[in-house]
Amino acid sequence: MVEEQLINLYALVIDQVNREQSQQQSQLLYGNERASEKKMARRPEHSAPPEIFYNDDEAKKYSTNTRIIEIQVEMAERALELLAIPDDDEPRLILDIGCGSGLSGSVLEDCDHIWVGIDISKSMLDIAVEREVAGDVILGDMGEGMPFKPGTFDGAISISALQWLCNADKSYHNPHKRLLKFFTTLFSCLTRTARAVFQFYPENSDQIEMITAQAMKAGFYGGLVVDYPNSAKAKKYYLVLMTGGAAELPKALGSAEEERRINYIKKRDACRDARGKAPKKSRDWILAKKERRRRQGLETRPDTKYTARKRSGRF
Amino acid sequence: MKLSTYNFLTSMAIKGVKVGYPLKLTINKKDVIESEFNPVFIERLLPKLDWAAVYSAAQVAELADDIPAAQPDNMAEDEQLLQRLHHLLFEIDVLEGQLECPETGRVFPITDGIPNMLLNEDEV
């Protein structure tokens, strides 16, 4: 009996020590996080390589945060639109580069396409498998080259991944070389009429130049489509690459033509539209007010052609 | 990893590899999944498939009886064969196994249905 009690006591002590230790550990982690949180939120690729940044915790956050999901889905839908696949109800084979937890893949699935995804983060891919996405996912580094045989894919999309390729995460990394390897192998594994659309977050114009230069070197035609160029928050960059024959670049959303029209609205009309009632002291308002008084049973003068007439200054 | 994806994978990213195709497939654990049969899609897919790799995948998955060794002409008319092909390519999910490069012998493991194609520093 005493032995049992002793064992239970020891178990309690060990448990308590473990709990304290893990608390200390998480305090350390949180302390660091809060210090560099602001920087991380701006450019995650400055804090760690993608396979480390997208660990289990980050991966979980990514797939449960509704705001992130909403934005990623919207961008995937726009990228799919920019792929300009003919509207013939035929499923296509699409490559999703940097597929992560399969958010963009689900958008492809909703349009009945068959997709294959590639990503460098095992944690993100594990979530994709957990979500039972229809596409096959592969653990791979886009900078090492696309491991597919020529002429496989009818199109490729990439959401929020390309900027990760611009930084050297290991001492033997050369971003230019990796970008070129990526674009060359991508070019080869696409069919001759396929397009590749990349939504990405360029840090500066040098990065955009570096990326487009390597893409052109690999044989792609195309260019950058910038949606909502005048909004800091809504601005989105899409690199649209084509494999055969130069076609006109698709039109950007929120482009200049719409915004040049300045709508001069009288403030009162705007208010009326907003409130659904006449603004103060107009004829409509006065008539409505008199009607209200009559309903209340108050003594009200009858409505005539003189009602709400502008009086001269003498009144 | 479905056997359709297996048909597209190569090891050509490894430095020095000329073709790197087809990869040698080993299946340690597999699962059967359900997928809607779309004959039009399969027909469009046919020119992209390497038939020898399809046949060897069928052998590894123990479905070699369903698939002929040589690609028949007029496949579009043989609905039964298309269905068996659909089953092989889209309804077999390799959960554990490996892919081997035919030129270097380098092994890419498959775990939880995900093939690991990450290269080492000296292979890039």
Short mmCIF file of C-alpha atoms in Angstrom, two decimals:
data_model
loop_
_atom_site.label_atom_id
_atom_site.label_comp_id
_atom_site.label_asym_id
_atom_site.label_seq_id
_atom_site.Cartn_x
_atom_site.Cartn_y
_atom_site.Cartn_z
CA MET A 1 0.00 0.00 0.00
CA VAL A 2 2.73 2.42 1.03
CA GLU A 3 4.76 1.48 -2.08
CA GLU A 4 1.79 2.26 -4.29
CA GLN A 5 1.32 5.62 -2.64
CA LEU A 6 5.01 6.41 -3.04
CA ILE A 7 4.88 5.51 -6.77
CA ASN A 8 1.85 7.74 -7.24
CA LEU A 9 3.61 10.58 -5.43
CA TYR A 10 6.67 10.23 -7.63
CA ALA A 11 4.45 10.20 -10.73
CA LEU A 12 2.83 13.45 -9.57
CA VAL A 13 6.19 15.11 -9.00
CA ILE A 14 7.54 14.01 -12.40
CA ASP A 15 4.38 15.23 -14.07
CA GLN A 16 4.66 18.62 -12.39
CA VAL A 17 8.32 19.00 -13.38
CA ASN A 18 7.55 18.10 -16.99
CA ARG A 19 4.72 20.59 -17.10
CA GLU A 20 6.91 23.36 -15.72
CA GLN A 21 9.63 22.55 -18.24
CA SER A 22 7.30 22.69 -21.21
CA GLN A 23 5.84 25.94 -19.90
CA GLN A 24 9.31 27.45 -19.76
CA GLN A 25 10.02 26.21 -23.27
CA SER A 26 6.86 27.70 -24.69
CA GLN A 27 7.53 30.97 -22.90
CA LEU A 28 10.90 31.13 -24.59
CA LEU A 29 9.31 30.42 -27.96
CA TYR A 30 6.54 32.95 -27.49
CA GLY A 31 9.02 35.53 -26.26
CA ASN A 32 11.02 35.17 -29.46
CA GLU A 33 7.92 35.15 -31.59
CA ARG A 34 6.56 38.37 -30.15
CA ALA A 35 9.87 40.11 -30.67
CA SER A 36 10.12 39.18 -34.33
CA GLU A 37 6.39 38.96 -35.01
CA LYS A 38 6.21 42.25 -36.84
CA LYS A 39 9.09 41.32 -39.11
CA MET A 40 7.72 37.81 -39.73
CA ALA A 41 4.33 39.15 -40.69
CA ARG A 42 5.90 41.32 -43.39
CA ARG A 43 8.21 38.93 -45.21
CA PRO A 44 8.29 35.36 -43.92
CA GLU A 45 11.06 34.42 -46.32
CA HIS A 46 13.43 36.61 -44.31
CA SER A 47 12.92 34.64 -41.13
CA ALA A 48 13.46 31.05 -42.24
CA PRO A 49 13.57 28.77 -45.28
CA PRO A 50 10.10 27.58 -46.32
CA GLU A 51 10.50 23.99 -45.10
CA ILE A 52 11.26 25.34 -41.62
CA PHE A 53 8.90 28.31 -41.60
CA TYR A 54 5.97 26.08 -42.55
CA ASN A 55 6.28 23.76 -39.57
CA ASP A 56 3.38 21.90 -37.97
CA ASP A 57 2.15 24.96 -36.03
CA GLU A 58 2.32 27.34 -38.96
CA ALA A 59 0.77 24.73 -41.21
CA LYS A 60 -2.13 24.32 -38.81
CA LYS A 61 -2.59 28.09 -38.60
CA TYR A 62 -2.60 28.35 -42.36
CA SER A 63 -5.31 25.77 -42.84
CA THR A 64 -7.63 26.98 -40.09
CA ASN A 65 -7.39 30.75 -40.44
CA THR A 66 -10.49 31.73 -42.40
CA ARG A 67 -9.02 34.98 -43.66
CA ILE A 68 -5.98 33.26 -45.15
CA ILE A 69 -8.18 30.59 -46.68
CA GLU A 70 -10.45 33.23 -48.25
CA ILE A 71 -7.57 35.13 -49.79
CA GLN A 72 -5.79 32.02 -51.04
CA VAL A 73 -8.99 30.69 -52.64
CA GLU A 74 -9.66 34.04 -54.31
CA MET A 75 -6.15 34.16 -55.72
CA ALA A 76 -6.34 30.56 -56.90
CA GLU A 77 -9.61 31.30 -58.70
CA ARG A 78 -8.07 34.34 -60.37
CA ALA A 79 -5.00 32.32 -61.37
CA LEU A 80 -7.22 29.63 -62.85
CA GLU A 81 -9.06 32.36 -64.78
CA LEU A 82 -5.75 33.67 -66.11
CA LEU A 83 -4.85 30.16 -67.30
CA ALA A 84 -7.45 30.77 -70.01
CA ILE A 85 -8.42 27.13 -70.33
CA PRO A 86 -11.13 26.80 -72.98
CA ASP A 87 -14.57 26.46 -71.44
CA ASP A 88 -15.37 22.99 -72.75
CA ASP A 89 -16.18 21.06 -69.57
CA GLU A 90 -13.15 18.81 -70.14
CA PRO A 91 -10.92 18.16 -67.16
CA ARG A 92 -7.28 19.13 -67.59
CA LEU A 93 -4.10 17.99 -65.85
CA ILE A 94 -2.76 20.93 -63.84
CA LEU A 95 0.42 21.28 -61.81
CA ASP A 96 0.14 23.20 -58.52
CA ILE A 97 3.55 24.55 -57.54
CA GLY A 98 3.87 25.23 -53.83
CA CYS A 99 0.54 23.51 -53.24
CA GLY A 100 0.93 23.51 -49.46
CA SER A 101 -2.12 22.13 -47.67
CA GLY A 102 -4.13 21.88 -50.88
CA LEU A 103 -6.18 25.08 -50.66
CA SER A 104 -5.50 26.04 -54.26
CA GLY A 105 -5.79 22.40 -55.29
CA SER A 106 -9.35 22.35 -53.97
CA VAL A 107 -10.18 25.26 -56.27
CA LEU A 108 -8.89 23.18 -59.19
CA GLU A 109 -10.92 20.21 -57.99
CA ASP A 110 -14.06 22.32 -57.86
CA CYS A 111 -13.61 22.95 -61.57
CA ASP A 112 -13.20 19.20 -62.13
CA HIS A 113 -9.54 19.37 -63.04
CA ILE A 114 -7.02 16.68 -62.13
CA TRP A 115 -4.01 18.15 -60.31
CA VAL A 116 -0.61 17.18 -59.00
CA GLY A 117 0.99 19.35 -56.33
CA ILE A 118 4.56 19.86 -55.25
CA ASP A 119 5.71 21.54 -52.03
CA ILE A 120 8.81 21.69 -49.86
CA SER A 121 7.06 21.54 -46.49
CA LYS A 122 6.19 18.07 -45.21
CA SER A 123 3.97 19.62 -42.52
CA MET A 124 1.83 21.38 -45.11
CA LEU A 125 1.59 18.27 -47.29
CA ASP A 126 0.57 16.16 -44.29
CA ILE A 127 -2.41 18.45 -43.85
CA ALA A 128 -3.27 18.07 -47.53
CA VAL A 129 -3.26 14.30 -47.10
CA GLU A 130 -5.37 14.67 -43.95
CA ARG A 131 -7.89 16.77 -45.85
CA GLU A 132 -7.99 13.96 -48.40
CA VAL A 133 -7.44 16.20 -51.38
CA ALA A 134 -8.02 14.55 -54.74
CA GLY A 135 -4.65 15.56 -56.15
CA ASP A 136 -1.41 13.68 -55.55
CA VAL A 137 1.16 15.70 -53.64
CA ILE A 138 4.92 15.40 -53.90
CA LEU A 139 7.59 16.53 -51.45
CA GLY A 140 10.09 18.48 -53.51
CA ASP A 141 12.06 21.69 -53.96
CA MET A 142 10.94 23.75 -56.96
CA GLY A 143 14.46 25.18 -57.28
CA GLU A 144 15.85 21.70 -57.96
CA GLY A 145 13.68 21.30 -61.03
CA MET A 146 10.32 19.79 -61.86
CA PRO A 147 10.67 15.98 -61.76
CA PHE A 148 8.16 15.32 -64.54
CA LYS A 149 8.51 13.98 -68.06
CA PRO A 150 8.02 16.35 -71.02
CA GLY A 151 4.57 17.46 -72.20
CA THR A 152 2.69 16.30 -69.12
CA PHE A 153 0.67 19.23 -67.82
CA ASP A 154 -2.03 21.29 -69.54
CA GLY A 155 -1.36 24.17 -67.18
CA ALA A 156 0.38 25.21 -63.97
CA ILE A 157 -0.57 27.52 -61.14
CA SER A 158 1.36 28.71 -58.15
CA ILE A 159 -0.07 30.72 -55.26
CA SER A 160 2.22 32.72 -52.97
CA ALA A 161 5.25 30.52 -53.60
CA LEU A 162 7.56 32.02 -56.21
CA GLN A 163 9.06 34.70 -53.95
CA TRP A 164 10.57 31.94 -51.78
CA LEU A 165 12.82 31.04 -54.71
CA CYS A 166 14.48 34.45 -54.71
CA ASN A 167 16.32 33.94 -51.45
CA ALA A 168 19.31 31.72 -50.88
CA ASP A 169 18.31 29.50 -47.96
CA LYS A 170 21.41 27.33 -48.00
CA SER A 171 25.06 28.20 -48.57
CA TYR A 172 25.10 26.35 -51.89
CA HIS A 173 21.98 28.07 -53.19
CA ASN A 174 22.26 30.42 -56.12
CA PRO A 175 18.83 32.04 -56.66
CA HIS A 176 19.43 32.85 -60.34
CA LYS A 177 20.49 29.31 -61.08
CA ARG A 178 17.58 27.84 -59.13
CA LEU A 179 15.07 30.10 -60.86
CA LEU A 180 16.45 29.12 -64.25
CA LYS A 181 16.45 25.41 -63.39
CA PHE A 182 12.86 25.76 -62.21
CA PHE A 183 11.60 27.60 -65.29
CA THR A 184 13.48 25.40 -67.76
CA THR A 185 12.17 22.16 -66.30
CA LEU A 186 8.69 23.66 -65.97
CA PHE A 187 8.72 24.69 -69.63
CA SER A 188 9.63 21.17 -70.61
CA CYS A 189 6.91 19.44 -68.59
CA LEU A 190 4.13 21.67 -69.97
CA THR A 191 2.26 20.96 -73.20
CA ARG A 192 2.77 23.32 -76.12
CA THR A 193 -0.38 25.40 -75.53
CA ALA A 194 -0.17 25.43 -71.75
CA ARG A 195 0.20 28.48 -69.54
CA ALA A 196 1.75 28.89 -66.11
CA VAL A 197 0.31 31.51 -63.76
CA PHE A 198 2.15 32.56 -60.62
CA GLN A 199 0.58 34.71 -57.92
CA PHE A 200 3.48 35.92 -55.82
CA TYR A 201 4.65 38.69 -53.49
CA PRO A 202 7.69 40.42 -54.97
CA GLU A 203 9.81 42.28 -52.46
CA ASN A 204 11.00 44.87 -54.96
CA SER A 205 11.31 45.50 -58.68
CA ASP A 206 14.74 43.83 -58.77
CA GLN A 207 13.09 40.59 -57.79
CA ILE A 208 10.47 40.97 -60.51
CA GLU A 209 13.24 41.58 -63.03
CA MET A 210 15.26 38.60 -61.86
CA ILE A 211 12.24 36.32 -62.08
CA THR A 212 11.04 37.49 -65.49
CA ALA A 213 14.58 37.40 -66.91
CA GLN A 214 15.04 33.73 -65.97
CA ALA A 215 11.56 32.89 -67.23
CA MET A 216 12.29 34.45 -70.63
CA LYS A 217 15.66 32.67 -70.72
CA ALA A 218 13.83 29.39 -70.25
CA GLY A 219 11.74 30.10 -73.33
CA PHE A 220 8.54 31.49 -71.85
CA TYR A 221 6.58 34.42 -73.27
CA GLY A 222 4.29 36.54 -71.18
CA GLY A 223 4.39 39.17 -68.51
CA LEU A 224 3.10 40.54 -65.27
CA VAL A 225 -0.58 41.24 -64.60
CA VAL A 226 -1.12 43.49 -61.60
CA ASP A 227 -4.64 43.51 -60.14
CA TYR A 228 -5.78 46.65 -58.29
CA PRO A 229 -2.48 48.46 -58.86
CA ASN A 230 -3.54 51.54 -56.92
CA SER A 231 -4.48 49.79 -53.72
CA ALA A 232 -1.71 48.91 -51.29
CA LYS A 233 -3.80 46.19 -49.68
CA ALA A 234 -5.59 44.63 -52.62
CA LYS A 235 -2.69 44.77 -55.08
CA LYS A 236 -1.82 41.33 -56.40
CA TYR A 237 0.91 40.28 -58.81
CA TYR A 238 0.34 37.49 -61.32
CA LEU A 239 3.13 36.33 -63.58
CA VAL A 240 1.46 34.86 -66.67
CA LEU A 241 3.77 32.67 -68.75
CA MET A 242 2.96 31.11 -72.09
CA THR A 243 4.82 28.37 -73.85
CA GLY A 244 3.86 28.87 -77.45
CA GLY A 245 3.07 31.95 -79.48
CA ALA A 246 2.77 35.36 -77.89
CA ALA A 247 -0.80 36.16 -77.00
CA GLU A 248 -2.17 39.36 -75.53
CA LEU A 249 -1.79 39.60 -71.77
CA PRO A 250 -5.10 39.33 -69.92
CA LYS A 251 -6.56 42.56 -68.52
CA ALA A 252 -5.85 43.40 -64.89
CA LEU A 253 -8.65 43.95 -62.42
CA GLY A 254 -9.19 47.42 -60.98
CA SER A 255 -7.28 48.97 -63.85
CA ALA A 256 -7.03 52.68 -64.63
CA GLU A 257 -10.12 53.13 -66.88
CA GLU A 258 -12.57 52.47 -64.09
CA GLU A 259 -10.89 54.78 -61.63
CA ARG A 260 -10.55 57.76 -63.96
CA ARG A 261 -14.29 58.39 -63.77
CA ILE A 262 -14.83 60.59 -60.70
CA ASN A 263 -18.40 60.39 -59.55
CA TYR A 264 -19.68 63.79 -58.51
CA ILE A 265 -22.57 63.02 -56.26
CA LYS A 266 -24.35 65.65 -54.24
CA LYS A 267 -23.85 64.74 -50.65
CA ARG A 268 -27.56 64.98 -49.90
CA ASP A 269 -28.44 62.50 -52.64
CA ALA A 270 -25.77 60.17 -51.43
CA CYS A 271 -27.20 60.37 -47.93
CA ARG A 272 -30.68 59.71 -49.17
CA ASP A 273 -29.58 56.65 -51.06
CA ALA A 274 -27.77 55.48 -48.00
CA ARG A 275 -30.62 56.04 -45.56
CA GLY A 276 -33.59 55.23 -47.77
CA LYS A 277 -35.38 58.35 -46.62
CA ALA A 278 -35.53 61.95 -47.91
CA PRO A 279 -32.90 64.27 -46.48
CA LYS A 280 -34.10 66.96 -44.06
CA LYS A 281 -36.49 69.69 -45.14
CA SER A 282 -37.03 68.77 -48.78
CA ARG A 283 -40.63 68.76 -50.09
CA ASP A 284 -40.81 64.98 -49.85
CA TRP A 285 -39.68 65.12 -46.28
CA ILE A 286 -42.21 67.75 -45.33
CA LEU A 287 -45.05 65.86 -46.95
CA ALA A 288 -43.99 62.70 -45.19
CA LYS A 289 -43.80 64.56 -41.89
CA LYS A 290 -47.30 65.95 -42.31
CA GLU A 291 -48.61 62.49 -43.12
CA ARG A 292 -47.00 61.20 -39.91
CA ARG A 293 -48.70 63.94 -37.90
CA ARG A 294 -52.07 63.14 -39.43
CA ARG A 295 -51.63 59.50 -38.50
CA GLN A 296 -50.85 60.59 -34.97
CA GLY A 297 -54.06 62.53 -34.94
CA LEU A 298 -52.47 65.95 -34.72
CA GLU A 299 -54.00 68.96 -36.37
CA THR A 300 -52.31 69.43 -39.75
CA ARG A 301 -52.86 71.89 -42.52
CA PRO A 302 -53.99 70.32 -45.80
CA ASP A 303 -51.35 69.80 -48.53
CA THR A 304 -51.55 72.42 -51.24
CA LYS A 305 -49.40 73.71 -54.05
CA TYR A 306 -47.93 76.07 -51.50
CA THR A 307 -46.62 73.26 -49.27
CA ALA A 308 -42.82 73.43 -48.83
CA ARG A 309 -42.63 76.44 -51.14
CA LYS A 310 -39.54 78.48 -50.61
CA ARG A 311 -40.43 81.54 -48.57
CA SER A 312 -38.76 84.84 -49.20
CA GLY A 313 -36.46 86.25 -46.58
CA ARG A 314 -39.26 88.25 -44.97
CA PHE A 315 -40.72 85.19 -43.11
CA MET B 1 0.46 8.51 -54.84
CA LYS B 2 -1.66 7.28 -57.72
CA LEU B 3 -0.13 5.26 -60.51
CA SER B 4 -1.03 8.01 -63.00
CA THR B 5 1.37 10.33 -61.16
CA TYR B 6 3.94 7.51 -61.12
CA ASN B 7 3.78 7.50 -64.91
CA PHE B 8 4.87 11.17 -64.99
CA LEU B 9 7.69 11.11 -62.41
CA THR B 10 11.34 11.15 -63.42
CA SER B 11 14.69 11.52 -61.66
CA MET B 12 16.08 13.87 -64.29
CA ALA B 13 16.62 16.61 -61.70
CA ILE B 14 19.61 14.63 -60.40
CA LYS B 15 22.88 15.95 -61.78
CA GLY B 16 24.25 13.72 -64.52
CA VAL B 17 21.03 11.84 -65.19
CA LYS B 18 20.14 11.77 -68.90
CA VAL B 19 16.57 10.47 -68.95
CA GLY B 20 15.79 9.16 -65.47
CA TYR B 21 12.67 7.37 -66.68
CA PRO B 22 10.86 5.18 -65.90
CA LEU B 23 11.50 4.96 -62.18
CA LYS B 24 11.47 1.50 -60.69
CA LEU B 25 8.39 1.21 -58.45
CA THR B 26 8.16 -0.85 -55.26
CA ILE B 27 4.86 -1.00 -53.37
CA ASN B 28 4.92 -1.94 -49.67
CA LYS B 29 1.47 -0.72 -48.78
CA LYS B 30 -1.35 0.37 -51.00
CA ASP B 31 -4.97 1.36 -50.72
CA VAL B 32 -7.90 1.28 -53.11
CA ILE B 33 -9.80 4.54 -53.55
CA GLU B 34 -12.90 5.38 -55.51
CA SER B 35 -12.73 7.72 -58.44
CA GLU B 36 -15.27 8.70 -61.08
CA PHE B 37 -14.60 7.09 -64.45
CA ASN B 38 -14.29 9.66 -67.20
CA PRO B 39 -13.59 7.93 -70.54
CA VAL B 40 -13.03 11.21 -72.38
CA PHE B 41 -10.34 12.23 -69.90
CA ILE B 42 -8.62 8.84 -70.12
CA GLU B 43 -8.59 9.05 -73.91
CA ARG B 44 -7.02 12.52 -73.79
CA LEU B 45 -4.50 11.21 -71.29
CA LEU B 46 -3.42 8.25 -73.44
CA PRO B 47 -0.86 10.05 -75.62
CA LYS B 48 0.86 11.37 -72.46
CA LEU B 49 1.22 7.91 -70.91
CA ASP B 50 4.23 5.69 -71.43
CA TRP B 51 2.68 2.27 -71.98
CA ALA B 52 5.70 0.28 -70.85
CA ALA B 53 5.61 2.14 -67.55
CA VAL B 54 1.85 1.52 -67.31
CA TYR B 55 2.43 -2.19 -67.80
CA SER B 56 5.26 -2.43 -65.29
CA ALA B 57 3.16 -0.52 -62.74
CA ALA B 58 0.37 -3.01 -63.36
CA GLN B 59 2.80 -5.83 -62.67
CA VAL B 60 3.96 -4.29 -59.40
CA ALA B 61 0.36 -3.66 -58.35
CA GLU B 62 -0.48 -7.27 -59.25
CA LEU B 63 -2.99 -6.24 -61.89
CA ALA B 64 -0.90 -7.41 -64.85
CA ASP B 65 -3.71 -9.61 -66.14
CA ASP B 66 -5.91 -6.59 -66.78
CA ILE B 67 -3.45 -4.70 -68.94
CA PRO B 68 -1.92 -5.93 -72.19
CA ALA B 69 1.87 -5.66 -72.48
CA ALA B 70 1.70 -3.81 -75.78
CA GLN B 71 -0.50 -0.78 -76.25
CA PRO B 72 -3.42 -1.82 -78.45
CA ASP B 73 -4.63 0.38 -81.31
CA ASN B 74 -8.18 1.75 -81.13
CA MET B 75 -8.13 1.86 -77.36
CA ALA B 76 -10.93 4.40 -77.41
CA GLU B 77 -13.39 1.72 -78.48
CA ASP B 78 -12.48 -0.81 -75.81
CA GLU B 79 -14.53 0.52 -72.89
CA GLN B 80 -13.64 -2.41 -70.65
CA LEU B 81 -9.94 -1.82 -71.11
CA LEU B 82 -10.40 1.89 -70.46
CA GLN B 83 -12.19 1.05 -67.22
CA ARG B 84 -9.43 -1.30 -66.12
CA LEU B 85 -6.89 1.35 -67.02
CA HIS B 86 -8.85 3.90 -64.98
CA HIS B 87 -8.85 1.53 -62.03
CA LEU B 88 -5.11 1.00 -62.28
CA LEU B 89 -4.15 4.62 -62.73
CA PHE B 90 -6.66 6.43 -60.51
CA GLU B 91 -7.93 3.96 -57.96
CA ILE B 92 -4.72 2.48 -56.61
CA ASP B 93 -3.03 4.69 -54.01
CA VAL B 94 0.54 3.77 -53.08
CA LEU B 95 0.93 4.63 -49.38
CA GLU B 96 4.36 3.17 -48.65
CA GLY B 97 6.99 2.19 -51.15
CA GLN B 98 9.84 3.58 -53.15
CA LEU B 99 10.91 4.86 -56.54
CA GLU B 100 14.38 4.02 -57.89
CA CYS B 101 16.30 5.98 -60.49
CA PRO B 102 17.19 3.65 -63.38
CA GLU B 103 20.54 5.35 -64.01
CA THR B 104 21.93 6.02 -60.54
CA GLY B 105 19.99 3.61 -58.35
CA ARG B 106 19.06 6.50 -56.09
CA VAL B 107 15.98 5.68 -54.02
CA PHE B 108 13.12 8.11 -53.42
CA PRO B 109 10.95 6.87 -50.53
CA ILE B 110 7.16 7.10 -50.52
CA THR B 111 5.64 7.67 -47.08
CA ASP B 112 2.00 8.47 -46.24
CA GLY B 113 1.33 8.46 -49.96
CA ILE B 114 3.82 11.28 -50.53
CA PRO B 115 6.92 10.57 -52.67
CA ASN B 116 9.97 12.42 -51.34
CA MET B 117 11.82 13.83 -54.35
CA LEU B 118 14.08 16.16 -52.34
CA LEU B 119 17.69 15.95 -53.52
CA ASN B 120 20.90 16.05 -51.53
CA GLU B 121 23.46 18.81 -51.93
CA ASP B 122 25.71 16.72 -54.15
CA GLU B 123 22.92 15.70 -56.50
CA VAL B 124 21.78 19.19 -57.44
#
